[in-house]
Coordinates of C-alpha atoms in Angstrom, one line a residue:
X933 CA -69.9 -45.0 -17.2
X934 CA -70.7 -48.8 -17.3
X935 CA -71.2 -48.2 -13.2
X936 CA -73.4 -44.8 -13.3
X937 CA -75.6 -46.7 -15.6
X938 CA -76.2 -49.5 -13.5
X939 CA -76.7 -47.5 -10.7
X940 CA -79.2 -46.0 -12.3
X941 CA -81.0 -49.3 -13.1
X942 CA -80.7 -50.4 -9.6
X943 CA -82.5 -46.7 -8.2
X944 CA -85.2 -47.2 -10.8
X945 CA -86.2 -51.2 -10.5
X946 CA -86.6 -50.5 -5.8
X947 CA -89.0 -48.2 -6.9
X948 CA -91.0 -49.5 -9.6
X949 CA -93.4 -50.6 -7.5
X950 CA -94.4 -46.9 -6.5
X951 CA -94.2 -45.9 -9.7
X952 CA -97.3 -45.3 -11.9
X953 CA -96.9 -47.7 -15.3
X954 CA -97.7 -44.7 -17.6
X955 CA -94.6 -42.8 -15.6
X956 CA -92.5 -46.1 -16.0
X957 CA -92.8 -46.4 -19.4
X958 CA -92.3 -42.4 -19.9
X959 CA -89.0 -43.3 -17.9
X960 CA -87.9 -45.2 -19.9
X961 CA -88.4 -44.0 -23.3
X962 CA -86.8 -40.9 -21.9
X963 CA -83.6 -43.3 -20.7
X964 CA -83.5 -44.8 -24.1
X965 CA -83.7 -41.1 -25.6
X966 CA -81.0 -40.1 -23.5
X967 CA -78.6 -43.1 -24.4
X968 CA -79.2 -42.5 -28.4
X969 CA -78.0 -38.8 -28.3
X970 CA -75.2 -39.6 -26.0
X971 CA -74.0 -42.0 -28.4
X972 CA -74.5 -40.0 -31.6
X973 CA -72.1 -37.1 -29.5
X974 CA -69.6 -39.5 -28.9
X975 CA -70.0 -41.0 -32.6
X976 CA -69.4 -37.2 -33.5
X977 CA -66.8 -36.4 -31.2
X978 CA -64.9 -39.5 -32.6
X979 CA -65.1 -39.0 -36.3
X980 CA -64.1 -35.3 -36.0
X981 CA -61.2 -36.7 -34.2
X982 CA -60.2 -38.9 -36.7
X983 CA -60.4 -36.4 -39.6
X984 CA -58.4 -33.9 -37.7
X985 CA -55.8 -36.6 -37.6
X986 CA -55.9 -37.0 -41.1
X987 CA -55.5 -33.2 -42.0
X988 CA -59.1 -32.5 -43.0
X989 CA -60.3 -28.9 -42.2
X990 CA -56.6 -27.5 -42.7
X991 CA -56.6 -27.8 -46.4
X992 CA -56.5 -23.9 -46.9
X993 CA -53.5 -23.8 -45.0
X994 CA -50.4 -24.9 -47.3
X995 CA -47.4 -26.5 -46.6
X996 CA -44.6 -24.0 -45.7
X997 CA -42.8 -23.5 -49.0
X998 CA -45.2 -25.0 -51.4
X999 CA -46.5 -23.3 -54.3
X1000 CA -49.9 -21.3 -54.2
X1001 CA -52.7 -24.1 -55.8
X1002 CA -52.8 -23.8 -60.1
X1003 CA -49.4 -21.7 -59.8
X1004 CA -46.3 -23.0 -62.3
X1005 CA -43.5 -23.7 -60.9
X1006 CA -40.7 -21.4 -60.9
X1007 CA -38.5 -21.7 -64.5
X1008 CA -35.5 -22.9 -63.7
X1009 CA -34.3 -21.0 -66.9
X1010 CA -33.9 -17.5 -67.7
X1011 CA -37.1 -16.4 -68.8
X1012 CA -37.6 -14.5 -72.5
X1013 CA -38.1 -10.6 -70.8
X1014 CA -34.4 -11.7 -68.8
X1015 CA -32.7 -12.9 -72.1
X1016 CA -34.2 -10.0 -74.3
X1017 CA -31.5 -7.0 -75.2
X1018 CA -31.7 -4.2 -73.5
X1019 CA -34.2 -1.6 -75.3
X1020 CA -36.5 -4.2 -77.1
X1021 CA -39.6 -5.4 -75.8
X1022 CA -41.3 -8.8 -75.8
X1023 CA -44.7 -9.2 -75.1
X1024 CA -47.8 -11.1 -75.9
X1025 CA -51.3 -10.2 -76.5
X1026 CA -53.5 -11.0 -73.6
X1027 CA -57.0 -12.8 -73.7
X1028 CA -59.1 -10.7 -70.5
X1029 CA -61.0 -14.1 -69.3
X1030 CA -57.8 -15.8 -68.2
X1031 CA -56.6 -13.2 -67.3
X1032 CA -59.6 -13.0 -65.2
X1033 CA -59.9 -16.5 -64.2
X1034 CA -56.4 -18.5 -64.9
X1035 CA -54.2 -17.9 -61.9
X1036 CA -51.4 -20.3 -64.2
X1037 CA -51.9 -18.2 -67.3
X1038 CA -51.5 -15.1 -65.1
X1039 CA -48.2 -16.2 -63.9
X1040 CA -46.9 -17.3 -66.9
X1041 CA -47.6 -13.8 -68.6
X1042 CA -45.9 -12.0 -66.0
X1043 CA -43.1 -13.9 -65.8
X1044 CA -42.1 -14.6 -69.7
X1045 CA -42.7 -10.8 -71.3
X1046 CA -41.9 -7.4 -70.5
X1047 CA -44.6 -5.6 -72.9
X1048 CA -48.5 -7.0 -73.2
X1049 CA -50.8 -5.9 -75.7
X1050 CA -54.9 -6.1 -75.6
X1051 CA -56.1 -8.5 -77.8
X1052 CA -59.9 -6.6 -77.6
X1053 CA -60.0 -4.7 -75.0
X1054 CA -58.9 -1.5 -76.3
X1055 CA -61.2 -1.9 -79.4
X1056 CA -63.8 0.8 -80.1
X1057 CA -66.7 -1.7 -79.9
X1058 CA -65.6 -3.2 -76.6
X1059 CA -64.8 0.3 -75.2
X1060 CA -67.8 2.1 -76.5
X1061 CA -70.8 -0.5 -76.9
X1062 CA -73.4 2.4 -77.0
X1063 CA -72.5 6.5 -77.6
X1064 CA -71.4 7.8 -74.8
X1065 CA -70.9 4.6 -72.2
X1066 CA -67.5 3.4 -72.2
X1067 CA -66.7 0.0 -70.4
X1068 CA -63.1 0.3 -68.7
X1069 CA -63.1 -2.5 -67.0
X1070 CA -61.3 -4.8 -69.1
X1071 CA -58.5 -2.2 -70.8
X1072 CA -57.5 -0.8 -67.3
X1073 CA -57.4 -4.9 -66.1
X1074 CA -54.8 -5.5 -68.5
X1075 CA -53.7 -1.6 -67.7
X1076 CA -52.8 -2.4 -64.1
X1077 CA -51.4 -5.9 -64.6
X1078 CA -48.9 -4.4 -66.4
X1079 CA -47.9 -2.0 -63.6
X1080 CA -47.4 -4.7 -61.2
X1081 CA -45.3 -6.9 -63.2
X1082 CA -43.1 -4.0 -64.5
X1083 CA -44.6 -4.3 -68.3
X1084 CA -45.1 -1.7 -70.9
X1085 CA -48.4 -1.7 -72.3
X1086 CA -48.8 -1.9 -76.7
X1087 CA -52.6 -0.3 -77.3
X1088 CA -54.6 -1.8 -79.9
X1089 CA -56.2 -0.2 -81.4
X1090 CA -57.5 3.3 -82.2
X1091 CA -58.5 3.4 -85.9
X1092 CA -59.8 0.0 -87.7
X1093 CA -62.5 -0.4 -90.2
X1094 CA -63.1 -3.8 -88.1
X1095 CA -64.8 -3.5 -84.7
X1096 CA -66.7 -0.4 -85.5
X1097 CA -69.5 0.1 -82.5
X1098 CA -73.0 -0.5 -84.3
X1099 CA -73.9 3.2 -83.2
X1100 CA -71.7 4.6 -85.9
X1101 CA -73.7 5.2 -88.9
X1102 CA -72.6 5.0 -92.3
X1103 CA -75.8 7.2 -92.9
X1104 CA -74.1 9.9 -90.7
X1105 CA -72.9 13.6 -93.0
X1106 CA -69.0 13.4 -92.9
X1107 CA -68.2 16.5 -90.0
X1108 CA -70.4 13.9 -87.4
X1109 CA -68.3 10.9 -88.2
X1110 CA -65.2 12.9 -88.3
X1111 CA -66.5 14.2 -84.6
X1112 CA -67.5 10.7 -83.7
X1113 CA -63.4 9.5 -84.4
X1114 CA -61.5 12.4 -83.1
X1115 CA -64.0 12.2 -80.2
X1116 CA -62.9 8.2 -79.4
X1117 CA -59.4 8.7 -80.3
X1118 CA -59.0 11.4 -77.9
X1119 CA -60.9 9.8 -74.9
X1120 CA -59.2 6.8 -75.1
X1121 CA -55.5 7.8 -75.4
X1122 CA -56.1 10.6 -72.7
X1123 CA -57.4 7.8 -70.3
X1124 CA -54.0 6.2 -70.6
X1125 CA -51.7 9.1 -71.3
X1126 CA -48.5 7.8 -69.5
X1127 CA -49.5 4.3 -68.8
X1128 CA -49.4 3.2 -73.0
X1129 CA -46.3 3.5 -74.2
X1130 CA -46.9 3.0 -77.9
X1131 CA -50.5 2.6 -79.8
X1132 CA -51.4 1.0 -83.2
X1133 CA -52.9 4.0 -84.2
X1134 CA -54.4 3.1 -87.5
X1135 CA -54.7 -0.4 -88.4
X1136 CA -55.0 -2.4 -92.0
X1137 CA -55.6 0.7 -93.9
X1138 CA -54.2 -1.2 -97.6
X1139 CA -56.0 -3.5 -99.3
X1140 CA -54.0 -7.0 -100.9
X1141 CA -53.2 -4.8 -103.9
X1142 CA -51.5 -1.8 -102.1
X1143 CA -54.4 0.4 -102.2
X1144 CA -56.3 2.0 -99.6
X1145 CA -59.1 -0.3 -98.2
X1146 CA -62.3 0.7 -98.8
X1147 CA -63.8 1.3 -95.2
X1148 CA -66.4 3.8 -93.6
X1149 CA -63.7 6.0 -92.9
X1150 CA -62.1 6.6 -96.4
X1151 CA -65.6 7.1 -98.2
X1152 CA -66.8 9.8 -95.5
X1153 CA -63.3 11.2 -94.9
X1154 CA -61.1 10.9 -97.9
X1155 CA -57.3 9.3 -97.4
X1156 CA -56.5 12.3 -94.9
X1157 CA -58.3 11.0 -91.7
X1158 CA -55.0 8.8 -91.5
X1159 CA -53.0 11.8 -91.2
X1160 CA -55.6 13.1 -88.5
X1161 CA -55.8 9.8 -86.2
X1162 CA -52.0 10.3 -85.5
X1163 CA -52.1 14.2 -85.1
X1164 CA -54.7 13.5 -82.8
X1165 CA -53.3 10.3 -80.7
X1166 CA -50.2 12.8 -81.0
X1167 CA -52.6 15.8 -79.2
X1168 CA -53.8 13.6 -76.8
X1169 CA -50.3 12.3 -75.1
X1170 CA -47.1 13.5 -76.9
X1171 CA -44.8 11.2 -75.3
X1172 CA -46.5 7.8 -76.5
X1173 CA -45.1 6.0 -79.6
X1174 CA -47.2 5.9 -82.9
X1175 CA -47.5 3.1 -85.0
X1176 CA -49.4 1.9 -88.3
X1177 CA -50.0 -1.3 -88.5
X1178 CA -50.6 -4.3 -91.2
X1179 CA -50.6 -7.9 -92.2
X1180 CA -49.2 -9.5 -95.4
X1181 CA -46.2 -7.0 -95.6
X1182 CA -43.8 -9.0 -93.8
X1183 CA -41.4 -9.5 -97.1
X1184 CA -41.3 -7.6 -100.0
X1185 CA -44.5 -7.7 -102.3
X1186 CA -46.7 -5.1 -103.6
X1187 CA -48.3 -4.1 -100.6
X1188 CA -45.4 -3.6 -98.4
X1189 CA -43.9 -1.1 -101.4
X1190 CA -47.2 0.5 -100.8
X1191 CA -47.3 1.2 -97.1
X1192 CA -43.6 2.1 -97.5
X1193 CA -44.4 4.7 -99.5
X1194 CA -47.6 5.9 -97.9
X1195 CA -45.4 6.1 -95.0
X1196 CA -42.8 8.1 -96.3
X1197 CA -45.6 10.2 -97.6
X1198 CA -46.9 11.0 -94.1
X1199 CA -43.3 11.8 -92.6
X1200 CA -42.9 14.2 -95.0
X1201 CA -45.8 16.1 -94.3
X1202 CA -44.8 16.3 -90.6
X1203 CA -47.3 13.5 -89.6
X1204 CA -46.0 11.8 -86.1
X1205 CA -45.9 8.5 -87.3
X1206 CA -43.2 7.0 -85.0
X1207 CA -43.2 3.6 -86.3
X1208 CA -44.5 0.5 -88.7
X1209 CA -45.8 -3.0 -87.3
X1210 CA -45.6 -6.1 -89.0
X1211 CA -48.5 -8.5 -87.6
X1212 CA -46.5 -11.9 -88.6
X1213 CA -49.4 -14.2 -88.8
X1214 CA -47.5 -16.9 -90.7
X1215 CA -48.0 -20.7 -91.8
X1216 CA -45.4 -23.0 -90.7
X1217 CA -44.4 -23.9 -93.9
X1218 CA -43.8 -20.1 -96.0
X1219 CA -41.2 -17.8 -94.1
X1220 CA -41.9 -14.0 -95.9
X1221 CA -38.7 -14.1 -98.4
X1222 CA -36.3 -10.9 -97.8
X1223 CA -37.5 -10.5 -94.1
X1224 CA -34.6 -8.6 -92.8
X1225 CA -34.2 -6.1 -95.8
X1226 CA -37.8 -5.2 -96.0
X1227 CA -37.9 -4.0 -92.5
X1228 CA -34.6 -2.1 -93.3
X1229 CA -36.2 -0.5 -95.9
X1230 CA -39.0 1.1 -93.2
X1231 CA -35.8 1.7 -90.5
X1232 CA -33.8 3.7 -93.3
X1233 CA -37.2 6.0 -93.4
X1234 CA -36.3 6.8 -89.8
X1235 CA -39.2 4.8 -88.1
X1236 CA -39.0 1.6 -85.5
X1237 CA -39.8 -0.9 -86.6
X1238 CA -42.0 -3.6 -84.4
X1239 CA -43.4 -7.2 -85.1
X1240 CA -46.8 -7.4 -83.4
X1241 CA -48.8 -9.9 -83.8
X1242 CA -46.6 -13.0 -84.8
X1243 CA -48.1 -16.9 -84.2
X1244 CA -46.9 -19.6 -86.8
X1245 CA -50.0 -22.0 -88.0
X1246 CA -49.4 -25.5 -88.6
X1247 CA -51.7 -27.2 -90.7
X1248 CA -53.1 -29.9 -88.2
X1249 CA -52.3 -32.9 -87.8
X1250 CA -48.9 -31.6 -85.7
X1251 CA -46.2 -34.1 -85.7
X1252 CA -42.3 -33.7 -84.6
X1253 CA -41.3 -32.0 -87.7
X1254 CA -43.9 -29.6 -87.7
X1255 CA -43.1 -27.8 -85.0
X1256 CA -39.7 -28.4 -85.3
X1257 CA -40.2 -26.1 -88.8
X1258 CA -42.8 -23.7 -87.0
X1259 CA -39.6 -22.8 -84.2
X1260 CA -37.1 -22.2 -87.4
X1261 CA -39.6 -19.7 -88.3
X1262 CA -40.1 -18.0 -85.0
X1263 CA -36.1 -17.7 -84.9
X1264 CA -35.8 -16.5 -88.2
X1265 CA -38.5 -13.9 -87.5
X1266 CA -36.6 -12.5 -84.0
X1267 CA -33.4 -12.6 -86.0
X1268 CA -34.7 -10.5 -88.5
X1269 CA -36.3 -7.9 -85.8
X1270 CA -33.4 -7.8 -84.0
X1271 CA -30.9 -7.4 -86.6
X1272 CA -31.6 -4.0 -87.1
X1273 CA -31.8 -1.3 -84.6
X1274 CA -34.7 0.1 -85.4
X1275 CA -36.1 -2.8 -83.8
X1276 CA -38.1 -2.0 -80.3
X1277 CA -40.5 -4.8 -79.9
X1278 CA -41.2 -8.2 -80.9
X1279 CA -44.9 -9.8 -79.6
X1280 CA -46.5 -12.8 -80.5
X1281 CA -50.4 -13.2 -80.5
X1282 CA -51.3 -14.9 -77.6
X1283 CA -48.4 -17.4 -76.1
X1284 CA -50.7 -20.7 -75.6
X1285 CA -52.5 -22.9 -77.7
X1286 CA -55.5 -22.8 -75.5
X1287 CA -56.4 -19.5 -76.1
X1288 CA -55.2 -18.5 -80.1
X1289 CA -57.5 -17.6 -83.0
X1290 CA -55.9 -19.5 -84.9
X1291 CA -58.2 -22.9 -84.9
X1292 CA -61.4 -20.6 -85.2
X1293 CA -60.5 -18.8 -87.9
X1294 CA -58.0 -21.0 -90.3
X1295 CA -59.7 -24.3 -90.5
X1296 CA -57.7 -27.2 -90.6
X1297 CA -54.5 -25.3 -88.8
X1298 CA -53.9 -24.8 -85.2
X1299 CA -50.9 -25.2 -82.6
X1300 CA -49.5 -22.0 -83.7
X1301 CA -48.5 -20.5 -80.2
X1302 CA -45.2 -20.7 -78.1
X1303 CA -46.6 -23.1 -75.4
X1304 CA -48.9 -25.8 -75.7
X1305 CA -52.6 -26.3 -74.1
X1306 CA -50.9 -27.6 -71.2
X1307 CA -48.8 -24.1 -70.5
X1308 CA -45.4 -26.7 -71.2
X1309 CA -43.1 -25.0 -73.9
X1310 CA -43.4 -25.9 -77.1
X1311 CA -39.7 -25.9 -79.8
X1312 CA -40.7 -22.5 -80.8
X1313 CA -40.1 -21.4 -77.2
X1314 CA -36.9 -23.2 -77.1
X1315 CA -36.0 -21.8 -80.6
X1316 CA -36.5 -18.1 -79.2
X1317 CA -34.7 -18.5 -75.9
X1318 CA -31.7 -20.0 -78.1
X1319 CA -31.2 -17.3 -80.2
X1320 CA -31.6 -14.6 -77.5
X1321 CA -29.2 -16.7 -75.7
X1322 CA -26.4 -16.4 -78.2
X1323 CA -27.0 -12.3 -78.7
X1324 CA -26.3 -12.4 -75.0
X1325 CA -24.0 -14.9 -74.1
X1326 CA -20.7 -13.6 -73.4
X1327 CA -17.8 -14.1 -76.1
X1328 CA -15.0 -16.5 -74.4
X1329 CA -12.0 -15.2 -73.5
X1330 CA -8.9 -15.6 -75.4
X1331 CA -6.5 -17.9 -74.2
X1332 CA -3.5 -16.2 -72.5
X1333 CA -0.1 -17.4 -74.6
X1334 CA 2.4 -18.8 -72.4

């Protein structure tokens, strides 16, 4: 190069003398021109070069073997749906924006439970914002997640006085809000007729005191549009499970006598109610006294029995002992469950600490999940996969006599 350039010079200084100046200088600045982009190019050409070396430009590719970016690694544990009993189903409830958005939280809900149940999604206000327009998106999400990691799916729910579309009138004569509930009952357990296998058909009916809770649907219907929600869930797809559901009836107390008896009640009028679930929202610090032989009590009526919606609160600040009280309660709960036969499914209310209720709705309380913030297990994890560890570990041999 250093040669063709002075070559160059030499051709253009013998003729400079026959050369107009104005052409010269033109010469020139087009020489000088010339020389700048060249060595730009080769300032490119260089620094590509170099970051090629270093790997740049290859960053979608991944190493052969490595894990897919924001994936967890693989447990090297059995996981809770692998230690579970044969016939009972753990799940969680399932926030749709992580779902969405968290590749992590995605694998970790796959992986850990063999049942998932919508923690909105399937609400009448998020299905039906205005009469007539339903919004599927976010119920056949969870819906088809749950196909393709071999899941069952736990509908919630059909009938609550909470999360009652604004379109519903109270002002409305009783036949049009009788209409309005068959109507949304119908739609929505048709939709998934074969993909839900169980539904939280009527939700929180009791009040604290036993009686029946004073909602839109008792004062226009009278107590008998409880019997009708599970006839027509029942219409709509005969071969999913039927539940009633409540809080605060976890041990014996006056409101579990009551929905034992309004239960019985509906049996014996040929109502298809299939079976009871026990929400479980619990502090850290107050087990429900008589656990186990309360929820024998609904079994011996001929119903399963189900704990849906279990986290355990602890009032914040969290130390070492605190959660090492909140896991003793998340075993004792599963023990209970699974003492009895009846028992077909045991789901706790969301599985991290990054996405519970709990801090925006019990002030001062928090951490009430099975895995931290972080997605790293938490005691109460440990506590679970220890007791379903000893219902399945094998009973040693006895050793032969000599």
């Amino acid at each position: 190069m250093t040669d063709l350039l002075s070559g160059r010079r030499h051709v253009v200084a013998a003729d400079r003398t026959a050369v107009p100046s104005g052409v010269r200088g033109d010469a020139r600045r087009r020489r000088r021109l010339g020389l700048i982009v060249a060595a730009v190019l080769v300032l490119v050409l260089v620094v590509t070069g170099l970051a090629v070396v270093a790997g740049d430009g290859v960053e979608d590719e991944p190493r052969a073997g490595a894990p897919p970016p924001s994936a967890p690694a693989a447990p090297d544990r059995p996981t809770l749906r692998e230690l579970m009993p044969s016939g009972v189903r753990i799940g969680s409830a399932v926030d749709g924006r992580p779902l969405s958005l968290d590749p992590a939280y995605r694998a970790l809900l796959g992986t850990e439970f063999n049942a998932v149940t919508t923690e909105n999604a399937m609400k009448w206000r998020s299905l039906e914002p205005s009469e007539g327009v339903y919004v599927w998106a976010g119920a056949d999400q969870l819906v088809e997640f749950a196909e393709q990691h071999d899941q069952e799916v736990y509908g919630h729910t059909l009938v609550w006085h909470s999360d009652v579309p604004t379109w519903v009138s109270p002002q409305w004569p009783a036949e049009r809000v009788r209409s309005a509930l068959k109507d949304h009952v119908t739609e929505v357990v048709s939709r998934y007729r074969g993909r839900v296998w169980a539904w939280d058909v009527v939700n929180e009916v009791l009040d604290e005191d036993g009686s029946l809770r004073d909602t839109l649907w008792l004062r226009k219907l009278g107590p008998g549009y409880i019997a009708d929600a599970f006839r027509w869930a029942h219409a709509a797809d005969p071969g999913a499970r039927l539940f009633i559901n409540d809080y605060g009836v976890e041990g014996r107390s006056r409101k579990a006598d009551a929905l034992l008896k309004l239960v019985g009640e509906l049996r014996r009028d040929g109502v298809p109610v299939d079976g009871v679930g026990f929400q479980s929202h619990l502090p850290w610090d107050a087990p429900p006294p008589d656990l186990t032989a309360n929820l024998r009590r609904f079994a011996d009526l001929g119903v399963s029995v189900a704990i849906t919606e279990l986290d355990v609160r602890i009032e914040l600040p969290v130390t070492p002992a605190k959660l090492k009280r909140q896991a003793e309660v998340y075993r004792d709960v599963l023990r209970s469950c699974l003492a009895l036969s009846a028992c077909v499914s045991f789901t706790v209310w969301g599985f991290t600490d990054a996405r519970s209720w709990i801090p925006g709705y019990h002030r001062g309380y928090g951490a009430a999940c099975l895995f931290d913030e972080d997605l790293r297990p938490k005691p109460a994890y440990s506590a679970l996969a220890d007791e379903l560890g000893r219902l399945t570990r094998p009973t040693a041999a006895p050793a032969e006599t000599p």
